Amino acid sequence: MNQPTPPVPRAEWKSRFGFVLAAAGSAVGLGNIWKFPYITGENGGGLFVLIYLACILLIGLPIMIAEIMIGRAGQRQPIGAFEAIHEKKNAWSGIGWMGVVAGFIILSFYIVVAGWAMDYTLKSVVNFTKPIEATAAAEADSFIASASKDEIKAFLVETKVAHELRPKQSLFESQLTKQESNSYDRFAAAIEAAEDKQEARRRLLTDEDLKRDVRKVEEINKKVAKAKFEISNQVERSVNVLTERQLLAEAKTAKRRALIFDKMATAFINTATNGWQSLMWAALFMMVTIGVVAGGVAAGIERACRILMPTLFALICTMVLYGAFQPGFAEAISFVFSPDPSKLKASGVLEALGHAFFTLSLGMGAMMTYGSYQSSKEALLQESLMITFLDTLIALLACMMIFPITFSYGQEPTAGPGLVFMSMPLAFAEIGAGGMLLSILFFGLLFFAALTSAMSLLEVVASYLIDQKNWTRPSAALATGLLTLAVAVPAAFSSDADSVLANWKGDYGMDFFDTMDHLASNWMLPLGGLFIAVYAGWVMPRRVQEAEVKDMPGWAFHTWLWLVRIVAPALVIIVLLQKVGVFDIDEIVAGFR
Ligand code: PHE
């Protein structure tokens, strides 16, 4: 058979430490800094974090070992690696092809978000929060000057009640299954549309199933209303005892923050809905990425990570330190670290599992590709442990940097991409001069984290042309980079009102951008991970495998084998079955309660 000959000598990392840093650079990215804090927020904190850690240990780490092992053994990127190990063409290289496709899909939205991070870094340099803060302060002043005392009081009460009610409300609502809320929504809409509402209600409620769902939702609604009543009383009492000075001061701060937040939100929406602008930044970001990847494995990627990773780490520590002196720090720590089972839905467990793949860059061959640039046969376990540890550490630190600020400024921990682009500048605006510095640090950090991950995504795609088609590295990086940019066009324009994709969202609730994220993170990565685990556990020749684990303790090897053979595949299959709707975990768990 005509084996493609890899260009000799094959690129290699300069040192083991360099490899670990580059792989950690791939793992640590937007997934850690914006996605993890926000899904932790949505899933109620503590317990979700614990389950995520279990997923990392039981599924992430074993698959990480498997990917690096396959890459090292094959000395090729994912499409060629399986062929090289078996010395003949085989269907497993399909994993590699799927990885290449996933790489394009992930990059297409990843570079758009990374572009926004660049945009915000530059905006921070020109201190964009300052004029926003100034206008908001002026508007708040004029509100206080023109409104009557009762109006001011009503405003303060309303703001405080809304803030205190939100966590309670989401706690109550988390007791409902998706099906229950859906059927209630349909019921409510039908009543709304009917002429004789009483009659319509009676007629619809003859259906026993519907009746049960409606009862349950109405009970929850009652509880929410009761909580609101109690909170309102309490808040009103506390506002009534304020002196006039205190009242005005508190109302002014609340008004100013609300205004700043609105303006930040508008600024972000303006950024995100401007397709051409998003594309321009994404293109700029892609150029930087192409530049590094074209520079080579050791001279480009490794060198960049050697500088960027420690910088990133130092920046995060600075921000955490800042957070530690904020009033919301204690609340943030208990939110992230104390498990509260009542706040977690079973489907949150599945989300934790999916995120474990994304955050560790698993399931699409990135770790395989990086592993293939290592000729060493040692320290597989130590390397994997180190990469996994660094990624997890940074995800947790990111929570400890973001939540103290979110809580201190009365924001909710559940704002998605907005958590980073809207809530954080709120704090920066309030801090004043030092805020500008923090803002530059923060968005710069987001940019660096995204860069070291995007490099690995592009490397997977480019290395195919280099390894299998004998392209030179710079032309491979440029060609795949430009192709990625073309794929990113729809993502950049996905929320631009003038684009053809503006109506993509429709009833289905996800715009084109979210769809790409969902497709790659929730489908392709777990599926890829499943195949990789099965391959490493059952198919990979023992002889090849053993060569890679000579220095691994026997018990560790056997635990690993057991995890990739049974545990990881079984858990991934459960997630995928839940996703295709074969069953709904929340329903099943609710059934047992
Ligand atoms: N792990 C990266 C992050 O957390 C994303 C990524 C996924 C990178 C898959 C490479 C491959 O942002």
Tab-separated table of N, CA and C in Angstrom, residues 415-548:
chain	number	residue	atom	x	y	z
A	415	ALA	N	-26.048	34.778	33.282
A	415	ALA	CA	-26.252	35.617	32.101
A	415	ALA	C	-25.599	35.135	30.804
A	416	GLY	N	-25.057	33.918	30.754
A	416	GLY	CA	-24.488	33.400	29.508
A	416	GLY	C	-23.302	34.208	29.035
A	417	PRO	N	-23.144	34.336	27.713
A	417	PRO	CA	-22.014	35.101	27.184
A	417	PRO	C	-22.006	36.503	27.760
A	418	GLY	N	-23.174	36.993	28.083
A	418	GLY	CA	-23.316	38.318	28.662
A	418	GLY	C	-22.639	38.443	30.021
A	419	LEU	N	-22.503	37.295	30.723
A	419	LEU	CA	-21.892	37.334	32.042
A	419	LEU	C	-20.530	38.001	31.940
A	420	VAL	N	-19.808	37.665	30.897
A	420	VAL	CA	-18.486	38.217	30.728
A	420	VAL	C	-18.517	39.617	30.123
A	421	PHE	N	-19.323	39.785	29.078
A	421	PHE	CA	-19.260	41.043	28.335
A	421	PHE	C	-20.144	42.150	28.902
A	422	MET	N	-21.106	41.781	29.749
A	422	MET	CA	-21.957	42.823	30.315
A	422	MET	C	-21.707	43.049	31.805
A	423	SER	N	-21.621	41.941	32.578
A	423	SER	CA	-21.485	42.119	34.027
A	423	SER	C	-20.109	42.610	34.442
A	424	MET	N	-19.069	42.041	33.843
A	424	MET	CA	-17.736	42.423	34.285
A	424	MET	C	-17.457	43.910	34.089
A	425	PRO	N	-17.794	44.493	32.915
A	425	PRO	CA	-17.535	45.930	32.753
A	425	PRO	C	-18.300	46.780	33.760
A	426	LEU	N	-19.383	46.228	34.300
A	426	LEU	CA	-20.138	46.965	35.305
A	426	LEU	C	-19.235	47.262	36.501
A	427	ALA	N	-18.520	46.222	36.923
A	427	ALA	CA	-17.597	46.410	38.041
A	427	ALA	C	-16.492	47.376	37.645
A	428	PHE	N	-15.961	47.178	36.433
A	428	PHE	CA	-14.850	48.032	35.992
A	428	PHE	C	-15.263	49.493	35.967
A	429	ALA	N	-16.521	49.747	35.560
A	429	ALA	CA	-17.000	51.120	35.488
A	429	ALA	C	-17.032	51.749	36.874
A	430	GLU	N	-17.453	50.961	37.865
A	430	GLU	CA	-17.600	51.512	39.216
A	430	GLU	C	-16.269	51.796	39.890
A	431	ILE	N	-15.267	50.981	39.530
A	431	ILE	CA	-13.998	51.108	40.224
A	431	ILE	C	-13.259	52.378	39.814
A	432	GLY	N	-13.577	52.891	38.625
A	432	GLY	CA	-12.907	54.118	38.190
A	432	GLY	C	-11.550	53.832	37.577
A	433	ALA	N	-10.534	54.577	38.015
A	433	ALA	CA	-9.229	54.501	37.360
A	433	ALA	C	-8.646	53.087	37.370
A	434	GLY	N	-8.636	52.413	38.529
A	434	GLY	CA	-8.116	51.056	38.613
A	434	GLY	C	-8.928	50.097	37.759
A	435	GLY	N	-10.179	50.456	37.547
A	435	GLY	CA	-11.070	49.611	36.763
A	435	GLY	C	-10.597	49.460	35.342
A	436	MET	N	-10.022	50.515	34.815
A	436	MET	CA	-9.532	50.466	33.449
A	436	MET	C	-8.451	49.407	33.323
A	437	LEU	N	-7.559	49.373	34.309
A	437	LEU	CA	-6.482	48.400	34.289
A	437	LEU	C	-7.044	46.973	34.390
A	438	LEU	N	-7.975	46.787	35.330
A	438	LEU	CA	-8.578	45.467	35.485
A	438	LEU	C	-9.281	45.032	34.204
A	439	SER	N	-9.920	45.984	33.561
A	439	SER	CA	-10.649	45.689	32.339
A	439	SER	C	-9.700	45.230	31.229
A	440	ILE	N	-8.585	45.921	31.101
A	440	ILE	CA	-7.598	45.520	30.096
A	440	ILE	C	-7.090	44.119	30.425
A	441	LEU	N	-6.768	43.901	31.702
A	441	LEU	CA	-6.271	42.597	32.128
A	441	LEU	C	-7.282	41.504	31.810
A	442	PHE	N	-8.522	41.768	32.186
A	442	PHE	CA	-9.534	40.742	32.046
A	442	PHE	C	-9.779	40.356	30.594
A	443	PHE	N	-10.010	41.333	29.735
A	443	PHE	CA	-10.303	40.991	28.347
A	443	PHE	C	-9.056	40.504	27.626
A	444	GLY	N	-7.914	41.018	28.033
A	444	GLY	CA	-6.667	40.520	27.457
A	444	GLY	C	-6.503	39.042	27.786
A	445	LEU	N	-6.843	38.704	29.010
A	445	LEU	CA	-6.760	37.320	29.470
A	445	LEU	C	-7.704	36.411	28.679
A	446	LEU	N	-8.896	36.912	28.442
A	446	LEU	CA	-9.860	36.147	27.662
A	446	LEU	C	-9.303	35.913	26.255
A	447	PHE	N	-8.690	36.929	25.713
A	447	PHE	CA	-8.105	36.848	24.375
A	447	PHE	C	-6.968	35.817	24.332
A	448	PHE	N	-6.077	35.872	25.314
A	448	PHE	CA	-4.965	34.905	25.351
A	448	PHE	C	-5.477	33.478	25.479
A	449	ALA	N	-6.443	33.298	26.388
A	449	ALA	CA	-6.972	31.954	26.613
A	449	ALA	C	-7.582	31.417	25.327
A	450	ALA	N	-8.306	32.276	24.607
A	450	ALA	CA	-8.937	31.853	23.367
A	450	ALA	C	-7.875	31.543	22.312
A	451	LEU	N	-6.812	32.332	22.305
A	451	LEU	CA	-5.768	32.160	21.288
A	451	LEU	C	-5.089	30.798	21.404
A	452	THR	N	-4.686	30.421	22.624
A	452	THR	CA	-3.973	29.151	22.769
A	452	THR	C	-4.887	27.952	22.484
A	453	SER	N	-6.202	28.142	22.611
A	453	SER	CA	-7.124	27.054	22.250
A	453	SER	C	-7.355	27.016	20.744
A	454	ALA	N	-7.537	28.189	20.147
A	454	ALA	CA	-7.789	28.251	18.707
A	454	ALA	C	-6.598	27.687	17.930
A	455	MET	N	-5.388	27.903	18.475
A	455	MET	CA	-4.199	27.353	17.823
A	455	MET	C	-4.315	25.845	17.685
A	456	SER	N	-4.799	25.184	18.747
A	456	SER	CA	-4.884	23.730	18.696
A	456	SER	C	-5.980	23.277	17.739
A	457	LEU	N	-7.054	24.044	17.678
A	457	LEU	CA	-8.127	23.691	16.751
A	457	LEU	C	-7.625	23.798	15.309
A	458	LEU	N	-6.924	24.872	15.027
A	458	LEU	CA	-6.413	25.051	13.669
A	458	LEU	C	-5.338	24.006	13.350
A	459	GLU	N	-4.557	23.656	14.360
A	459	GLU	CA	-3.488	22.682	14.153
A	459	GLU	C	-4.048	21.324	13.714
A	460	VAL	N	-5.186	20.921	14.301
A	460	VAL	CA	-5.794	19.641	13.928
A	460	VAL	C	-6.089	19.631	12.426
A	461	VAL	N	-6.657	20.735	11.949
A	461	VAL	CA	-7.040	20.807	10.556
A	461	VAL	C	-5.806	20.950	9.654
A	462	ALA	N	-4.923	21.848	10.044
A	462	ALA	CA	-3.747	22.104	9.206
A	462	ALA	C	-2.831	20.884	9.142
A	463	SER	N	-2.714	20.162	10.270
A	463	SER	CA	-1.777	19.036	10.293
A	463	SER	C	-2.198	17.933	9.328
A	464	TYR	N	-3.474	17.900	8.979
A	464	TYR	CA	-3.888	16.909	7.982
A	464	TYR	C	-3.179	17.174	6.654
A	465	LEU	N	-3.200	18.458	6.259
A	465	LEU	CA	-2.544	18.815	4.991
A	465	LEU	C	-1.030	18.604	5.099
A	466	ILE	N	-0.478	18.871	6.283
A	466	ILE	CA	0.968	18.742	6.449
A	466	ILE	C	1.387	17.266	6.456
A	467	ASP	N	0.713	16.460	7.302
A	467	ASP	CA	1.085	15.051	7.451
A	467	ASP	C	0.719	14.208	6.241
A	468	GLN	N	-0.515	14.394	5.769
A	468	GLN	CA	-1.030	13.462	4.772
A	468	GLN	C	-0.835	13.954	3.343
A	469	LYS	N	-0.753	15.265	3.189
A	469	LYS	CA	-0.675	15.781	1.816
A	469	LYS	C	0.640	16.496	1.523
A	470	ASN	N	1.552	16.422	2.498
A	470	ASN	CA	2.874	17.025	2.313
A	470	ASN	C	2.888	18.519	1.996
A	471	TRP	N	1.893	19.246	2.488
A	471	TRP	CA	1.922	20.696	2.302
A	471	TRP	C	2.988	21.293	3.217
A	472	THR	N	3.470	22.479	2.867
A	472	THR	CA	4.358	23.137	3.830
A	472	THR	C	3.468	23.727	4.916
A	473	ARG	N	4.061	23.894	6.111
A	473	ARG	CA	3.282	24.371	7.259
A	473	ARG	C	2.628	25.745	7.030
A	474	PRO	N	3.399	26.740	6.551
A	474	PRO	CA	2.747	28.048	6.371
A	474	PRO	C	1.577	27.991	5.387
A	475	SER	N	1.718	27.264	4.283
A	475	SER	CA	0.584	27.270	3.355
A	475	SER	C	-0.593	26.487	3.924
A	476	ALA	N	-0.309	25.413	4.682
A	476	ALA	CA	-1.414	24.665	5.291
A	476	ALA	C	-2.160	25.539	6.302
A	477	ALA	N	-1.393	26.264	7.134
A	477	ALA	CA	-2.028	27.113	8.152
A	477	ALA	C	-2.865	28.204	7.486
A	478	LEU	N	-2.305	28.810	6.431
A	478	LEU	CA	-3.014	29.898	5.769
A	478	LEU	C	-4.292	29.386	5.094
A	479	ALA	N	-4.161	28.263	4.364
A	479	ALA	CA	-5.322	27.749	3.634
A	479	ALA	C	-6.442	27.361	4.587
A	480	THR	N	-6.103	26.598	5.641
A	480	THR	CA	-7.162	26.162	6.558
A	480	THR	C	-7.711	27.348	7.353
A	481	GLY	N	-6.831	28.291	7.668
A	481	GLY	CA	-7.282	29.472	8.405
A	481	GLY	C	-8.276	30.284	7.593
A	482	LEU	N	-7.977	30.458	6.313
A	482	LEU	CA	-8.888	31.246	5.480
A	482	LEU	C	-10.208	30.507	5.278
A	483	LEU	N	-10.118	29.194	5.138
A	483	LEU	CA	-11.337	28.406	4.999
A	483	LEU	C	-12.200	28.553	6.260
A	484	THR	N	-11.527	28.510	7.428
A	484	THR	CA	-12.260	28.684	8.690
A	484	THR	C	-12.962	30.025	8.721
A	485	LEU	N	-12.262	31.022	8.236
A	485	LEU	CA	-12.827	32.356	8.252
A	485	LEU	C	-14.106	32.399	7.409
A	486	ALA	N	-14.066	31.689	6.278
A	486	ALA	CA	-15.262	31.628	5.440
A	486	ALA	C	-16.396	30.945	6.203
A	487	VAL	N	-16.055	29.881	6.936
A	487	VAL	CA	-17.079	29.175	7.709
A	487	VAL	C	-17.614	30.063	8.834
A	488	ALA	N	-16.766	30.998	9.302
A	488	ALA	CA	-17.175	31.857	10.427
A	488	ALA	C	-18.124	32.975	9.991
A	489	VAL	N	-18.198	33.239	8.694
A	489	VAL	CA	-19.046	34.353	8.241
A	489	VAL	C	-20.479	34.225	8.760
A	490	PRO	N	-21.132	33.059	8.555
A	490	PRO	CA	-22.505	32.964	9.068
A	490	PRO	C	-22.594	33.149	10.582
A	491	ALA	N	-21.590	32.658	11.330
A	491	ALA	CA	-21.642	32.819	12.787
A	491	ALA	C	-21.518	34.296	13.165
A	492	ALA	N	-20.634	35.008	12.459
A	492	ALA	CA	-20.443	36.424	12.765
A	492	ALA	C	-21.711	37.222	12.470
A	493	PHE	N	-22.433	36.788	11.429
A	493	PHE	CA	-23.635	37.529	11.040
A	493	PHE	C	-24.900	36.972	11.668
A	494	SER	N	-24.734	35.953	12.550
A	494	SER	CA	-25.940	35.234	12.975
A	494	SER	C	-26.944	36.087	13.727
A	495	SER	N	-26.480	37.147	14.424
A	495	SER	CA	-27.519	37.965	15.068
A	495	SER	C	-27.635	39.347	14.441
A	496	ASP	N	-27.082	39.508	13.250
A	496	ASP	CA	-27.225	40.770	12.532
A	496	ASP	C	-28.593	40.799	11.853
A	497	ALA	N	-29.367	41.810	12.170
A	497	ALA	CA	-30.742	41.865	11.672
A	497	ALA	C	-30.830	41.908	10.143
A	498	ASP	N	-29.742	42.350	9.489
A	498	ASP	CA	-29.795	42.466	8.031
A	498	ASP	C	-29.364	41.195	7.310
A	499	SER	N	-28.908	40.185	8.053
A	499	SER	CA	-28.360	39.038	7.348
A	499	SER	C	-29.452	38.038	7.004
A	500	VAL	N	-29.133	37.148	6.060
A	500	VAL	CA	-30.127	36.146	5.658
A	500	VAL	C	-30.449	35.191	6.805
A	501	LEU	N	-29.554	35.140	7.795
A	501	LEU	CA	-29.756	34.188	8.886
A	501	LEU	C	-30.575	34.772	10.031
A	502	ALA	N	-31.000	36.035	9.858
A	502	ALA	CA	-31.679	36.709	10.965
A	502	ALA	C	-32.885	35.931	11.458
A	503	ASN	N	-33.527	35.194	10.531
A	503	ASN	CA	-34.735	34.487	10.948
A	503	ASN	C	-34.510	33.024	11.285
A	504	TRP	N	-33.243	32.629	11.300
A	504	TRP	CA	-32.909	31.233	11.559
A	504	TRP	C	-33.503	30.761	12.887
A	505	LYS	N	-33.420	31.620	13.867
A	505	LYS	CA	-33.808	31.275	15.230
A	505	LYS	C	-35.252	30.772	15.329
A	506	GLY	N	-36.171	31.625	14.887
A	506	GLY	CA	-37.577	31.239	14.875
A	506	GLY	C	-38.040	30.645	16.188
A	507	ASP	N	-38.936	29.654	16.072
A	507	ASP	CA	-39.503	29.052	17.270
A	507	ASP	C	-38.507	28.164	17.973
A	508	TYR	N	-37.473	27.804	17.248
A	508	TYR	CA	-36.623	26.755	17.727
A	508	TYR	C	-35.628	27.248	18.776
A	509	GLY	N	-35.475	28.590	18.853
A	509	GLY	CA	-34.838	29.184	20.019
A	509	GLY	C	-33.337	29.271	20.011
A	510	MET	N	-32.678	28.745	18.971
A	510	MET	CA	-31.221	28.861	18.945
A	510	MET	C	-30.844	29.556	17.651
A	511	ASP	N	-30.019	30.588	17.727
A	511	ASP	CA	-29.616	31.188	16.460
A	511	ASP	C	-28.517	30.330	15.837
A	512	PHE	N	-28.046	30.749	14.678
A	512	PHE	CA	-27.093	29.930	13.944
A	512	PHE	C	-25.847	29.653	14.776
A	513	PHE	N	-25.401	30.682	15.460
A	513	PHE	CA	-24.241	30.621	16.331
A	513	PHE	C	-24.398	29.540	17.410
A	514	ASP	N	-25.519	29.605	18.136
A	514	ASP	CA	-25.774	28.605	19.180
A	514	ASP	C	-25.878	27.208	18.578
A	515	THR	N	-26.453	27.147	17.364
A	515	THR	CA	-26.629	25.852	16.728
A	515	THR	C	-25.282	25.190	16.474
A	516	MET	N	-24.318	25.984	16.006
A	516	MET	CA	-22.981	25.437	15.746
A	516	MET	C	-22.336	24.940	17.043
A	517	ASP	N	-22.473	25.744	18.097
A	517	ASP	CA	-21.925	25.377	19.399
A	517	ASP	C	-22.543	24.062	19.865
A	518	HIS	N	-23.860	24.017	19.757
A	518	HIS	CA	-24.601	22.849	20.214
A	518	HIS	C	-24.196	21.596	19.432
A	519	LEU	N	-24.161	21.760	18.119
A	519	LEU	CA	-23.817	20.636	17.238
A	519	LEU	C	-22.452	20.059	17.597
A	520	ALA	N	-21.477	20.949	17.749
A	520	ALA	CA	-20.123	20.465	18.028
A	520	ALA	C	-19.987	19.968	19.460
A	521	SER	N	-20.359	20.810	20.442
A	521	SER	CA	-20.068	20.441	21.833
A	521	SER	C	-20.960	19.327	22.338
A	522	ASN	N	-22.227	19.340	21.932
A	522	ASN	CA	-23.120	18.352	22.526
A	522	ASN	C	-23.238	17.074	21.719
A	523	TRP	N	-22.817	17.108	20.470
A	523	TRP	CA	-22.918	15.906	19.651
A	523	TRP	C	-21.566	15.354	19.233
A	524	MET	N	-20.813	16.185	18.504
A	524	MET	CA	-19.619	15.633	17.871
A	524	MET	C	-18.543	15.265	18.885
A	525	LEU	N	-18.326	16.102	19.903
A	525	LEU	CA	-17.270	15.787	20.873
A	525	LEU	C	-17.592	14.537	21.699
A	526	PRO	N	-18.804	14.436	22.288
A	526	PRO	CA	-19.095	13.205	23.025
A	526	PRO	C	-19.036	11.967	22.132
A	527	LEU	N	-19.527	12.091	20.894
A	527	LEU	CA	-19.501	10.954	19.983
A	527	LEU	C	-18.058	10.575	19.653
A	528	GLY	N	-17.253	11.585	19.351
A	528	GLY	CA	-15.835	11.339	19.085
A	528	GLY	C	-15.171	10.698	20.290
A	529	GLY	N	-15.481	11.227	21.484
A	529	GLY	CA	-14.911	10.699	22.722
A	529	GLY	C	-15.291	9.239	22.926
A	530	LEU	N	-16.532	8.919	22.614
A	530	LEU	CA	-17.015	7.544	22.743
A	530	LEU	C	-16.189	6.602	21.858
A	531	PHE	N	-16.019	6.985	20.600
A	531	PHE	CA	-15.247	6.133	19.678
A	531	PHE	C	-13.798	5.998	20.135
A	532	ILE	N	-13.239	7.114	20.613
A	532	ILE	CA	-11.843	7.066	21.056
A	532	ILE	C	-11.693	6.118	22.245
A	533	ALA	N	-12.652	6.196	23.193
A	533	ALA	CA	-12.589	5.318	24.357
A	533	ALA	C	-12.713	3.859	23.935
A	534	VAL	N	-13.664	3.597	23.051
A	534	VAL	CA	-13.868	2.212	22.608
A	534	VAL	C	-12.628	1.711	21.871
A	535	TYR	N	-12.076	2.572	21.019
A	535	TYR	CA	-10.879	2.164	20.285
A	535	TYR	C	-9.739	1.838	21.247
A	536	ALA	N	-9.483	2.779	22.185
A	536	ALA	CA	-8.357	2.584	23.094
A	536	ALA	C	-8.583	1.385	24.011
A	537	GLY	N	-9.832	1.162	24.411
A	537	GLY	CA	-10.113	0.093	25.352
A	537	GLY	C	-10.171	-1.288	24.716
A	538	TRP	N	-10.718	-1.373	23.515
A	538	TRP	CA	-11.004	-2.687	22.939
A	538	TRP	C	-10.227	-3.019	21.673
A	539	VAL	N	-9.822	-2.013	20.916
A	539	VAL	CA	-9.306	-2.298	19.574
A	539	VAL	C	-7.793	-2.104	19.456
A	540	MET	N	-7.285	-1.091	20.123
A	540	MET	CA	-5.873	-0.759	19.969
A	540	MET	C	-4.999	-1.969	20.319
A	541	PRO	N	-4.038	-2.320	19.463
A	541	PRO	CA	-3.217	-3.501	19.741
A	541	PRO	C	-2.495	-3.363	21.094
A	542	ARG	N	-2.542	-4.414	21.890
A	542	ARG	CA	-1.941	-4.429	23.216
A	542	ARG	C	-0.462	-3.994	23.197
A	543	ARG	N	0.232	-4.534	22.205
A	543	ARG	CA	1.665	-4.270	22.090
A	543	ARG	C	1.946	-2.770	21.957
A	544	VAL	N	1.150	-2.114	21.117
A	544	VAL	CA	1.326	-0.680	20.900
A	544	VAL	C	0.973	0.087	22.173
A	545	GLN	N	-0.091	-0.370	22.799
A	545	GLN	CA	-0.553	0.275	24.018
A	545	GLN	C	0.498	0.168	25.116
A	546	GLU	N	1.009	-1.061	25.285
A	546	GLU	CA	1.952	-1.286	26.382
A	546	GLU	C	3.231	-0.478	26.229
A	547	ALA	N	3.618	-0.241	24.978
A	547	ALA	CA	4.813	0.557	24.751
A	547	ALA	C	4.661	1.969	25.324
A	548	GLU	N	3.421	2.446	25.376
A	548	GLU	CA	3.190	3.812	25.850
A	548	GLU	C	3.061	3.906	27.363
